[in-house]
Each structure stands twice: as structure tokens, then as C-alpha cells.
PDB file of C-alpha atoms in Angstrom:
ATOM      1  CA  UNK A   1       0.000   0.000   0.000  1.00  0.00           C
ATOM      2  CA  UNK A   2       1.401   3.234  -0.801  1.00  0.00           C
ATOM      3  CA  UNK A   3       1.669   5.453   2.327  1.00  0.00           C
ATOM      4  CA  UNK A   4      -1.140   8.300   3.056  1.00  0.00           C
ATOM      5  CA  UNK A   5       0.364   8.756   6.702  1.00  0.00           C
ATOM      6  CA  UNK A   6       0.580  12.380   7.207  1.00  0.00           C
ATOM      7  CA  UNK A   7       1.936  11.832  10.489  1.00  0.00           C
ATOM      8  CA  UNK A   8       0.550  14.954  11.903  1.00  0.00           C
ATOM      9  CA  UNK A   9      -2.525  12.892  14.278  1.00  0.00           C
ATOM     10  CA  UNK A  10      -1.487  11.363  18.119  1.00  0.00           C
TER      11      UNK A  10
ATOM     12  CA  UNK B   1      -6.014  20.352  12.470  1.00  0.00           C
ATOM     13  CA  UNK B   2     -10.278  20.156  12.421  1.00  0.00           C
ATOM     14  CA  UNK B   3     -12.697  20.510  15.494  1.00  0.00           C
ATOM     15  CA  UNK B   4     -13.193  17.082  15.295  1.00  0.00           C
ATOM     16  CA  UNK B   5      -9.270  15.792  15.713  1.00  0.00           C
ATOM     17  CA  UNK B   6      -9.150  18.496  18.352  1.00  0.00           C
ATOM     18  CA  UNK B   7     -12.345  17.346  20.305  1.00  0.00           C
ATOM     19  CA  UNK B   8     -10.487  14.033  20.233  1.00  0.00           C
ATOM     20  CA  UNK B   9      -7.539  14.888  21.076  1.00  0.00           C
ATOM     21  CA  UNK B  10      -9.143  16.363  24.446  1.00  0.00           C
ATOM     22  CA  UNK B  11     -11.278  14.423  25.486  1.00  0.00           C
ATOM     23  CA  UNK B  12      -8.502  11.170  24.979  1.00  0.00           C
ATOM     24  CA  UNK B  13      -6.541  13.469  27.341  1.00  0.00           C
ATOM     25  CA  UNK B  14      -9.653  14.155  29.910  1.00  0.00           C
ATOM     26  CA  UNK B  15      -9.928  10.307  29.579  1.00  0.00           C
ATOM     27  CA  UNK B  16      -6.159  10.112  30.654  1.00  0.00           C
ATOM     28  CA  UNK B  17      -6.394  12.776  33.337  1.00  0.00           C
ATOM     29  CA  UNK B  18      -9.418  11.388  35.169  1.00  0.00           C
ATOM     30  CA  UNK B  19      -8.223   8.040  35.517  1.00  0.00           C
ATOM     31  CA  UNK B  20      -4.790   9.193  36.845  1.00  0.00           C
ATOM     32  CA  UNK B  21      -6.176  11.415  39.572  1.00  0.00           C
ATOM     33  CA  UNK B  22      -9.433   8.604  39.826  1.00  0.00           C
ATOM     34  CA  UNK B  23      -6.355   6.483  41.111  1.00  0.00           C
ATOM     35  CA  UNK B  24      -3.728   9.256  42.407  1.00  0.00           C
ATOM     36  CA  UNK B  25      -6.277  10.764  44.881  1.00  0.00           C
ATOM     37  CA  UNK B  26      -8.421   7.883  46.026  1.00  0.00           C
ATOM     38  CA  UNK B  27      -5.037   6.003  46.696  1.00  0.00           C
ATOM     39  CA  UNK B  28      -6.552   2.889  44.702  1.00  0.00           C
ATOM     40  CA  UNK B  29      -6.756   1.057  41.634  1.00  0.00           C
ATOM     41  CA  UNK B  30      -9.491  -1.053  42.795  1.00  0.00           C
ATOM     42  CA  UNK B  31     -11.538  -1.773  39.618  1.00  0.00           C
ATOM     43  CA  UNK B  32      -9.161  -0.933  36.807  1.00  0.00           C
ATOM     44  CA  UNK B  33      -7.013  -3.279  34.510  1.00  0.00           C
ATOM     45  CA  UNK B  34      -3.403  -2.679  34.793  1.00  0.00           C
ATOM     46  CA  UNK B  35      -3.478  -4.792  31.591  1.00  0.00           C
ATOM     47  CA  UNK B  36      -4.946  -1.755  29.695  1.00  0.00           C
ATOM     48  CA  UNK B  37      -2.703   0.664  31.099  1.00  0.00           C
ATOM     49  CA  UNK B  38       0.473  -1.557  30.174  1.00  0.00           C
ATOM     50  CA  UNK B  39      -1.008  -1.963  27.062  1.00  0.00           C
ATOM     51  CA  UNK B  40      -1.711   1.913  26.457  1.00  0.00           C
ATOM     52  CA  UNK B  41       1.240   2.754  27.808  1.00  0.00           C
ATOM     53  CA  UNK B  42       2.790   0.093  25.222  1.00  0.00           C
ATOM     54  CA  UNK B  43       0.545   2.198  22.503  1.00  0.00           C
ATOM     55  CA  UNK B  44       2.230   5.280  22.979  1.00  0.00           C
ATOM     56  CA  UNK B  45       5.720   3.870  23.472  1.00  0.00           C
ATOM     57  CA  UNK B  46       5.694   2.368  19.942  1.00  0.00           C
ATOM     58  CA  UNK B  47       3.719   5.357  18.117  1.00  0.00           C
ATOM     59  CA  UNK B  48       5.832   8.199  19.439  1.00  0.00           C
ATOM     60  CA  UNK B  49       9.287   7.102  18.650  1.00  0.00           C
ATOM     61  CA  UNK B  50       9.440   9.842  16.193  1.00  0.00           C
ATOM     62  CA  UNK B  51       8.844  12.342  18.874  1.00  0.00           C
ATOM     63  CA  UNK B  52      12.257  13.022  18.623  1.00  0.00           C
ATOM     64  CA  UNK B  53      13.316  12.656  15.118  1.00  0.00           C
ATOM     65  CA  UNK B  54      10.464  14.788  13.997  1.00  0.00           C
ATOM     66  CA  UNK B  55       8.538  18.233  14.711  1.00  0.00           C
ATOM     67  CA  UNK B  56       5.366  18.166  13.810  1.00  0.00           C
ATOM     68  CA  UNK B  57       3.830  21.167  15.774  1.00  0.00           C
ATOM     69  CA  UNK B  58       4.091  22.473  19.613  1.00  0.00           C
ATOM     70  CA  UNK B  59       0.883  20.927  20.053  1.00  0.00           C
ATOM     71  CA  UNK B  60       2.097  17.648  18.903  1.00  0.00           C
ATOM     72  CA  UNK B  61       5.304  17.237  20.596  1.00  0.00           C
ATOM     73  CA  UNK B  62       3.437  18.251  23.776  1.00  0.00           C
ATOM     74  CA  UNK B  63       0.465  16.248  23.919  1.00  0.00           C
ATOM     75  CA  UNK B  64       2.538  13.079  23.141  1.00  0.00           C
ATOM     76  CA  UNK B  65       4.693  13.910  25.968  1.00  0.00           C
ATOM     77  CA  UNK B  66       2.219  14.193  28.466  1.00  0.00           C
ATOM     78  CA  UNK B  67       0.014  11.087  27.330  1.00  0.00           C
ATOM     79  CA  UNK B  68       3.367   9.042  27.513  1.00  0.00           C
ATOM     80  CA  UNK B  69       4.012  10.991  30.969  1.00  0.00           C
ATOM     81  CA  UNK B  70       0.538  10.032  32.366  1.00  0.00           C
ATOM     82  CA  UNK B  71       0.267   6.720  30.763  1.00  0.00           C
ATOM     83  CA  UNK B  72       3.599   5.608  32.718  1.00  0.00           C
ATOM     84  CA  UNK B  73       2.937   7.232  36.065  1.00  0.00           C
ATOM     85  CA  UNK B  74      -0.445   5.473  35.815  1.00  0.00           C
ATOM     86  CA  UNK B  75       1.021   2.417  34.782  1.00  0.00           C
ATOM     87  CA  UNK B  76       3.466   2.882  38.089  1.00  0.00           C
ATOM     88  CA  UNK B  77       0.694   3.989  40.035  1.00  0.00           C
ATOM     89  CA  UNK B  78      -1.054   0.872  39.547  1.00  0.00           C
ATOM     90  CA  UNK B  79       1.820  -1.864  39.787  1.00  0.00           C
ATOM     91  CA  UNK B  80       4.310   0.141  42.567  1.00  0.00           C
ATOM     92  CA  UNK B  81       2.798   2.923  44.479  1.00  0.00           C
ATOM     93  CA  UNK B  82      -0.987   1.213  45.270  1.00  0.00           C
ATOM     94  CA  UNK B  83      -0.459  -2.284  44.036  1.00  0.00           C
ATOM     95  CA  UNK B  84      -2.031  -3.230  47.240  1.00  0.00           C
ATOM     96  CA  UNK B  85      -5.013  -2.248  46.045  1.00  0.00           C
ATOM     97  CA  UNK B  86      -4.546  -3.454  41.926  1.00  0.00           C
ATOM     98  CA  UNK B  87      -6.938  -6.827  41.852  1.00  0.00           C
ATOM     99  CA  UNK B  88      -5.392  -9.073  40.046  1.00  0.00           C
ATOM    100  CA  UNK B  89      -7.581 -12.088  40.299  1.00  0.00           C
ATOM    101  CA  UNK B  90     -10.016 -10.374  38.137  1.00  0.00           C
ATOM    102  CA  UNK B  91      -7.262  -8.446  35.670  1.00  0.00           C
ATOM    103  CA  UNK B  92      -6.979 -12.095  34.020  1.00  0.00           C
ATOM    104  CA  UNK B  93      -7.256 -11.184  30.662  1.00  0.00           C
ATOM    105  CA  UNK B  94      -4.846 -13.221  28.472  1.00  0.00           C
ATOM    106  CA  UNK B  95      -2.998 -10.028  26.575  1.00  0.00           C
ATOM    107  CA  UNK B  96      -0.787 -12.610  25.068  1.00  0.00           C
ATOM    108  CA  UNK B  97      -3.757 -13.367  22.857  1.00  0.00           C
ATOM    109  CA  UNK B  98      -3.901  -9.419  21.603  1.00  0.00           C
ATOM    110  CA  UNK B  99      -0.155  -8.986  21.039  1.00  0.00           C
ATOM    111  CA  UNK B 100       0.366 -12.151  19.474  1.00  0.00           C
ATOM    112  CA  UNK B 101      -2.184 -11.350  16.326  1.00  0.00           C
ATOM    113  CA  UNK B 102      -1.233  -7.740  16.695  1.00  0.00           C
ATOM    114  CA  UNK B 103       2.163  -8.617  16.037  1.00  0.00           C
ATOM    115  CA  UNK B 104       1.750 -10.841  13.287  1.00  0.00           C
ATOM    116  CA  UNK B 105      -0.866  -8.342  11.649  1.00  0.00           C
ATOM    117  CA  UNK B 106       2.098  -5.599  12.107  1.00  0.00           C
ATOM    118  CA  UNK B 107       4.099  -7.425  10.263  1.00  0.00           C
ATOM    119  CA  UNK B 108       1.538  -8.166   7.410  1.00  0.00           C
ATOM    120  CA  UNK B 109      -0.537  -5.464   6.579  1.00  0.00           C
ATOM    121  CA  UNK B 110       2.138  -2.297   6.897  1.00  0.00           C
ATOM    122  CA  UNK B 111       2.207   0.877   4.534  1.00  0.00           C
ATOM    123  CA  UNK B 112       6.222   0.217   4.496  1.00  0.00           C
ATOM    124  CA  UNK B 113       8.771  -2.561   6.126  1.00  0.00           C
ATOM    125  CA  UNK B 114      10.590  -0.089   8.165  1.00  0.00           C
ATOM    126  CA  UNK B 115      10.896  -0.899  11.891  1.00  0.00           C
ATOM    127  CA  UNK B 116       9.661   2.930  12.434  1.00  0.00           C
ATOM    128  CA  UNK B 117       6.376   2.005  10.194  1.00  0.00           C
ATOM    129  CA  UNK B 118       5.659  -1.343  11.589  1.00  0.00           C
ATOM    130  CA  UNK B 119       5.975  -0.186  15.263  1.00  0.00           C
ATOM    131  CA  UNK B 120       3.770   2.570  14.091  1.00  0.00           C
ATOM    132  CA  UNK B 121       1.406  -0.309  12.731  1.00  0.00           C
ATOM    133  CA  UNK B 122       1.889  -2.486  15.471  1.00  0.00           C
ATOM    134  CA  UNK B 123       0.541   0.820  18.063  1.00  0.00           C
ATOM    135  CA  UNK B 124      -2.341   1.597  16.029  1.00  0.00           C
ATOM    136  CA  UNK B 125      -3.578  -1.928  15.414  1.00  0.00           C
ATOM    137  CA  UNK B 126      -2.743  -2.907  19.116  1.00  0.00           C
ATOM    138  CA  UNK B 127      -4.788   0.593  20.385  1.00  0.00           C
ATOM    139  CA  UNK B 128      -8.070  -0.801  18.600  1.00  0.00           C
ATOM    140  CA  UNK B 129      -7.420  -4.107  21.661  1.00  0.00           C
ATOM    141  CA  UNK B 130      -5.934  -2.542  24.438  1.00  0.00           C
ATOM    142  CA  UNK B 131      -9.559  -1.728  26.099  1.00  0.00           C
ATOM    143  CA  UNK B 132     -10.647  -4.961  26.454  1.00  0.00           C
ATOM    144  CA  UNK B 133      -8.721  -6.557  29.508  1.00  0.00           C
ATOM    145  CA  UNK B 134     -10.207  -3.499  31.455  1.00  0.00           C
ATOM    146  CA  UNK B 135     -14.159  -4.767  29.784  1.00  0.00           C
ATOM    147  CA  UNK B 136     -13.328  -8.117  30.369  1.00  0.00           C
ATOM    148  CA  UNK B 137     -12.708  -7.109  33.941  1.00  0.00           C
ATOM    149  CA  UNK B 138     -15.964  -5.212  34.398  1.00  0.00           C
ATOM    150  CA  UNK B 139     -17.908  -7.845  33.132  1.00  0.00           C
ATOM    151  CA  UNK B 140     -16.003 -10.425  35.501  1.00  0.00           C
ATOM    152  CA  UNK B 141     -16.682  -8.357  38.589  1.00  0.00           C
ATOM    153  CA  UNK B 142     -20.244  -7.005  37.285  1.00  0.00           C
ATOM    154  CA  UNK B 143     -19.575  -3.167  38.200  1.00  0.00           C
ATOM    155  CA  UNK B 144     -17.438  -0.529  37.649  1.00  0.00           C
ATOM    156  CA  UNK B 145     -17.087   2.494  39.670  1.00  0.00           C
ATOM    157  CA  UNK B 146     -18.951   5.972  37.640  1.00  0.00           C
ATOM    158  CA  UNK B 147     -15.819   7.495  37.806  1.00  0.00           C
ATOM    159  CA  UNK B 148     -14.416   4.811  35.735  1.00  0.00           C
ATOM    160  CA  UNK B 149     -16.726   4.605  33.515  1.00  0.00           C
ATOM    161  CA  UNK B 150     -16.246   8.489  32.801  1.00  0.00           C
ATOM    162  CA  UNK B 151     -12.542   7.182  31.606  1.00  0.00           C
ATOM    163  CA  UNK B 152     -14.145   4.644  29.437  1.00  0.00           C
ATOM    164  CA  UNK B 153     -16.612   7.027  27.909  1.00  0.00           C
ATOM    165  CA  UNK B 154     -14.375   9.548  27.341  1.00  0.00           C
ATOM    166  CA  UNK B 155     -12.057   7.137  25.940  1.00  0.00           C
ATOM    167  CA  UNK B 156     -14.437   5.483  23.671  1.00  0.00           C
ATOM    168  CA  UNK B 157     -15.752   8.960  22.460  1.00  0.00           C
ATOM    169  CA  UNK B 158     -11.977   9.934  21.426  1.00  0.00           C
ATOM    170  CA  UNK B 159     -11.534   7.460  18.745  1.00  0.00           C
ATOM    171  CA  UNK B 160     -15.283   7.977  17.373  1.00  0.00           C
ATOM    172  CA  UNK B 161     -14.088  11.686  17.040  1.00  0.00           C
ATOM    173  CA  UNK B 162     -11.148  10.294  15.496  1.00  0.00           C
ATOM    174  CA  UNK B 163     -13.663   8.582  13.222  1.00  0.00           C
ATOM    175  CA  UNK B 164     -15.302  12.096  12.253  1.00  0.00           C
ATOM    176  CA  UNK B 165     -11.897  13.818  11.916  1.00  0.00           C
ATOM    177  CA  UNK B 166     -11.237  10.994   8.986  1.00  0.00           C
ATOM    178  CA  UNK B 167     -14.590  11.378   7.338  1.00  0.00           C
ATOM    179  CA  UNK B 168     -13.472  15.103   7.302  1.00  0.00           C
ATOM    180  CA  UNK B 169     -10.079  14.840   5.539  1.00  0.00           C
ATOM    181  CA  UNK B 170     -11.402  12.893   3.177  1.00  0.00           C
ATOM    182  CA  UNK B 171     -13.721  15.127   2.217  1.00  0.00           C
ATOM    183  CA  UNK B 172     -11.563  18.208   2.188  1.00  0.00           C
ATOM    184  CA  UNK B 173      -8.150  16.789   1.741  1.00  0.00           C
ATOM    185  CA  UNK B 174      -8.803  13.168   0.407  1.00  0.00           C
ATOM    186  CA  UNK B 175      -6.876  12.463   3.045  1.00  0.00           C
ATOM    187  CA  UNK B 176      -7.603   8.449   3.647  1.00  0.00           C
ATOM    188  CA  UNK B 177      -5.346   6.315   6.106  1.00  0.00           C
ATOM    189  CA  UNK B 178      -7.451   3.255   5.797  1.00  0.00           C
ATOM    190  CA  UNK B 179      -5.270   0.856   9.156  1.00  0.00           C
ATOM    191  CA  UNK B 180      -6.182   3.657  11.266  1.00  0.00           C
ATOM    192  CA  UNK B 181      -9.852   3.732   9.968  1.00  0.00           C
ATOM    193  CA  UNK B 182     -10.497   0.233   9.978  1.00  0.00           C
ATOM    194  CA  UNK B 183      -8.777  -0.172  13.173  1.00  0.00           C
ATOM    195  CA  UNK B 184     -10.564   2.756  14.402  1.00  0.00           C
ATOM    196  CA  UNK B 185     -13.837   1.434  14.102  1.00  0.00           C
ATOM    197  CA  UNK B 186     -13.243  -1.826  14.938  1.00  0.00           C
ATOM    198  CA  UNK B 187     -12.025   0.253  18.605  1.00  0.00           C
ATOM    199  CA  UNK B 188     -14.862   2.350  18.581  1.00  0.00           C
ATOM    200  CA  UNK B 189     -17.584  -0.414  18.071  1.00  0.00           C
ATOM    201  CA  UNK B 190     -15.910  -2.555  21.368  1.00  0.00           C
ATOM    202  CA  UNK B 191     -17.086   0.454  23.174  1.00  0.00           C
ATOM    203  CA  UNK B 192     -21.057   0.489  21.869  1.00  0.00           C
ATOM    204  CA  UNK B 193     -22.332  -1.829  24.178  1.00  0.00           C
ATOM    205  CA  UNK B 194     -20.416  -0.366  26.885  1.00  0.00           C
ATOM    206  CA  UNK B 195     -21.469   3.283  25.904  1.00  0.00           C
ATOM    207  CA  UNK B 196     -25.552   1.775  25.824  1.00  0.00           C
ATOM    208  CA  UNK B 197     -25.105   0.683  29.332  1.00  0.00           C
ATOM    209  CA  UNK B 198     -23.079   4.335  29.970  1.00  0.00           C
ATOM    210  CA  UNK B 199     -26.135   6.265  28.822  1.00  0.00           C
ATOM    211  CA  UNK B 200     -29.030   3.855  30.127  1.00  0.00           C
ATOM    212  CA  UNK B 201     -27.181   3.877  33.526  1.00  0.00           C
ATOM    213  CA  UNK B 202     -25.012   5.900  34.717  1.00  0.00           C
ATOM    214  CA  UNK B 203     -26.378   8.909  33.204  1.00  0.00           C
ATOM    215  CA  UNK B 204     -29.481   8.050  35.083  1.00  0.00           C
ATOM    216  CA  UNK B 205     -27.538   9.411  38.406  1.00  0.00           C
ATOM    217  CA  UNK B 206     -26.497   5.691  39.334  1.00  0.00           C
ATOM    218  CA  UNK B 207     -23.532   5.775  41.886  1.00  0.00           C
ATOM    219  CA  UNK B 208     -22.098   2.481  40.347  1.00  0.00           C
ATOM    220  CA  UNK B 209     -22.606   0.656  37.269  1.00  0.00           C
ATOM    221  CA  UNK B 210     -23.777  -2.868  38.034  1.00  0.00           C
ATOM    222  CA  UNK B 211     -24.254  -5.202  34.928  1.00  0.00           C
ATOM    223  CA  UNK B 212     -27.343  -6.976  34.647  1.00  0.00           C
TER     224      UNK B 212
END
């Protein structure tokens, strides 16, 4: 899966 | 940032809050699973390594210090400072059985094979489990103090907000992170029977909840 993490959420 | 995430955001910290000074200031942990609060504590550990290798806001960096801060000191509250109090015959819960899976998923379903990513992976999918050695317990022992089950509403209503928040970005951003979604609801909907007898119950102005 290509990666949609924005890491910006706890 | 949208009301939603922040709503969620607060009230998983209220959630937080109210359970350490539930435990700090009645000097017991009678009723609560120190399973859970490993487990959480676990949670956080393995989603916030990158509170060092990465700014993301002042907001960010802070709130994941103080829910690792809390999550600990609960955690040592519960297993040090008042274990006389922690009841362990009814914290039986076999977490072996969550971490196991959780693990394995982890490993399986990943957006990339990077220790960083699968840790991250490992936290969110573990998160959606952690709750239920502290439901487990409740339904052992048949009641659950109201001020704990203030901690488990406000820590059920956190990741429904969560749920809003992704409906949201998706809408405005097309923002879609579908292992936190589908681990988010699979979270959320542990807590719907729980949050049925919440409403029926306690918000009725019992002292206790006692399960039928």
C-alpha cells in the first residue's frame, strides 16, 4: 500500500 | 487540524487525566485493569518514537509527551505505588492473545517494512485491543465504579471523534489512512455496548454501574 500517513494525528 | 481531531484529542486526554487522579487521589486502583494501562502505555511507546526525530507542531510534541508521561505514572501507580489495592484475580485477561495477532498483523498489513512504520502499525492496530482486559474485567466483577466509567466514555468517544476527523479529511483533503480507519472502528464499536449501558445507567444518576 502506498503510504497516506501524514503523520501529523497522536 | 479540524474541530473534530481536536475534540479528540481532548477528550482522549480528559480520559487520561481522570483516571490518573481517579487512582492518584483515592489512593486505589481497585476496579481498573493494569493490563490496559500496560497496554496503552505500550501504545504510545511504539507510536511516538518519532517524537524526537520529527517536529510536527508544539501541540504535537506536547500532547505526546504528556500522554506518555501520564500513561507511565499510571502504569506505576497501579503496579508500585498502590499495588495493594490493583486486583489481580479479576485483571486475568490473556494479553498474550492481543499482542500475538497484533504482532503478526504488524508485520503483514504495513504501509512500508521499516521498523519505524511497523511499530507505528503495530501501536495503532494494538490501540483498537488494548480496552478490552479493562471490559473483560468489568464484566467479571459485574460493576465498575462511575468514575471509571467516565474514563471509558471519554475514551471510547476519542476514537469515534477520530472517526469524524477521517470522514473530514477525506472530504476536504482526500486524506484516507485506511489501518487507522479500519482499526478505528473496529475500537470504537468494542465500546457500543459499553457506551448503551453508559447512557441507560449511569447517566441516570447511578452511583455504580452494576451489569445486569
Amino acid at each position: 500500500m502506498d503510504n497516506p500517513r501524514k503523520k501529523d494525528e497522536l | 487540524m479540524n474541530v473534530f481531531r481536536l475534540l479528540g484529542d481532548v477528550s482522549h486526554l480528559v480520559a487520561i487525566i481522570i483516571l490518573f487522579l481517579k487512582i492518584f487521589r483515592s489512593k486505589s486502583c481497585a476496579g481498573i485493569s493494569g493490563k490496559s494501562q500496560v497496554l496503552f502505555a505500550l501504545v504510545f511507546t511504539t507510536r511516538y518514537l518519532d517524537l524526537f526525530t520529527s517536529f510536527i507542531s508544539i501541540y504535537n510534541t506536547v500532547m505526546k509527551v504528556v500522554f506518555l508521561v501520564l500513561s507511565y505514572a499510571t502504569v506505576y501507580l497501579i503496579y508500585l505505588r498502590f499495588r495493594s489495592s490493583y486486583d489481580s484475580e479479576s485483571d486475568t485477561f490473556r494479553v498474550e492473545f492481543l499482542l500475538v495477532p497484533v504482532a503478526g498483523l504488524s508485520f503483514l498489513e504495513n504501509y512500508d517494512f521499516t521498523p519505524i512504520e511497523i511499530l507505528w502499525t503495530f501501536s495503532i492496530y494494538l490501540e483498537s485491543v488494548a480496552i478490552l482486559p479493562q471490559l473483560f474485567m468489568i464484566t467479571k466483577t459485574g460493576e465498575a465504579e462511575s468514575i471509571t466509567t467516565h474514563y471509558l466514555f471519554f475514551l471510547g468517544l476519542y476514537r469515534a471523534l477520530y472517526l469524524a476527523n477521517w470522514v473530514w479529511r477525506y472530504h476536504t483533503e482526500g486524506f484516507f489512512d485506511q489501518i487507522a480507519v479500519v482499526s478505528g472502528v473496529v475500537q470504537t464499536i468494542f465500546y457500543c455496548d459499553f457506551f448503551y449501558l453508559y447512557v441507560t445507567k449511569v447517566l441516570k444518576g447511578n452511583s455504580k454501574l452494576t451489569l445486569p
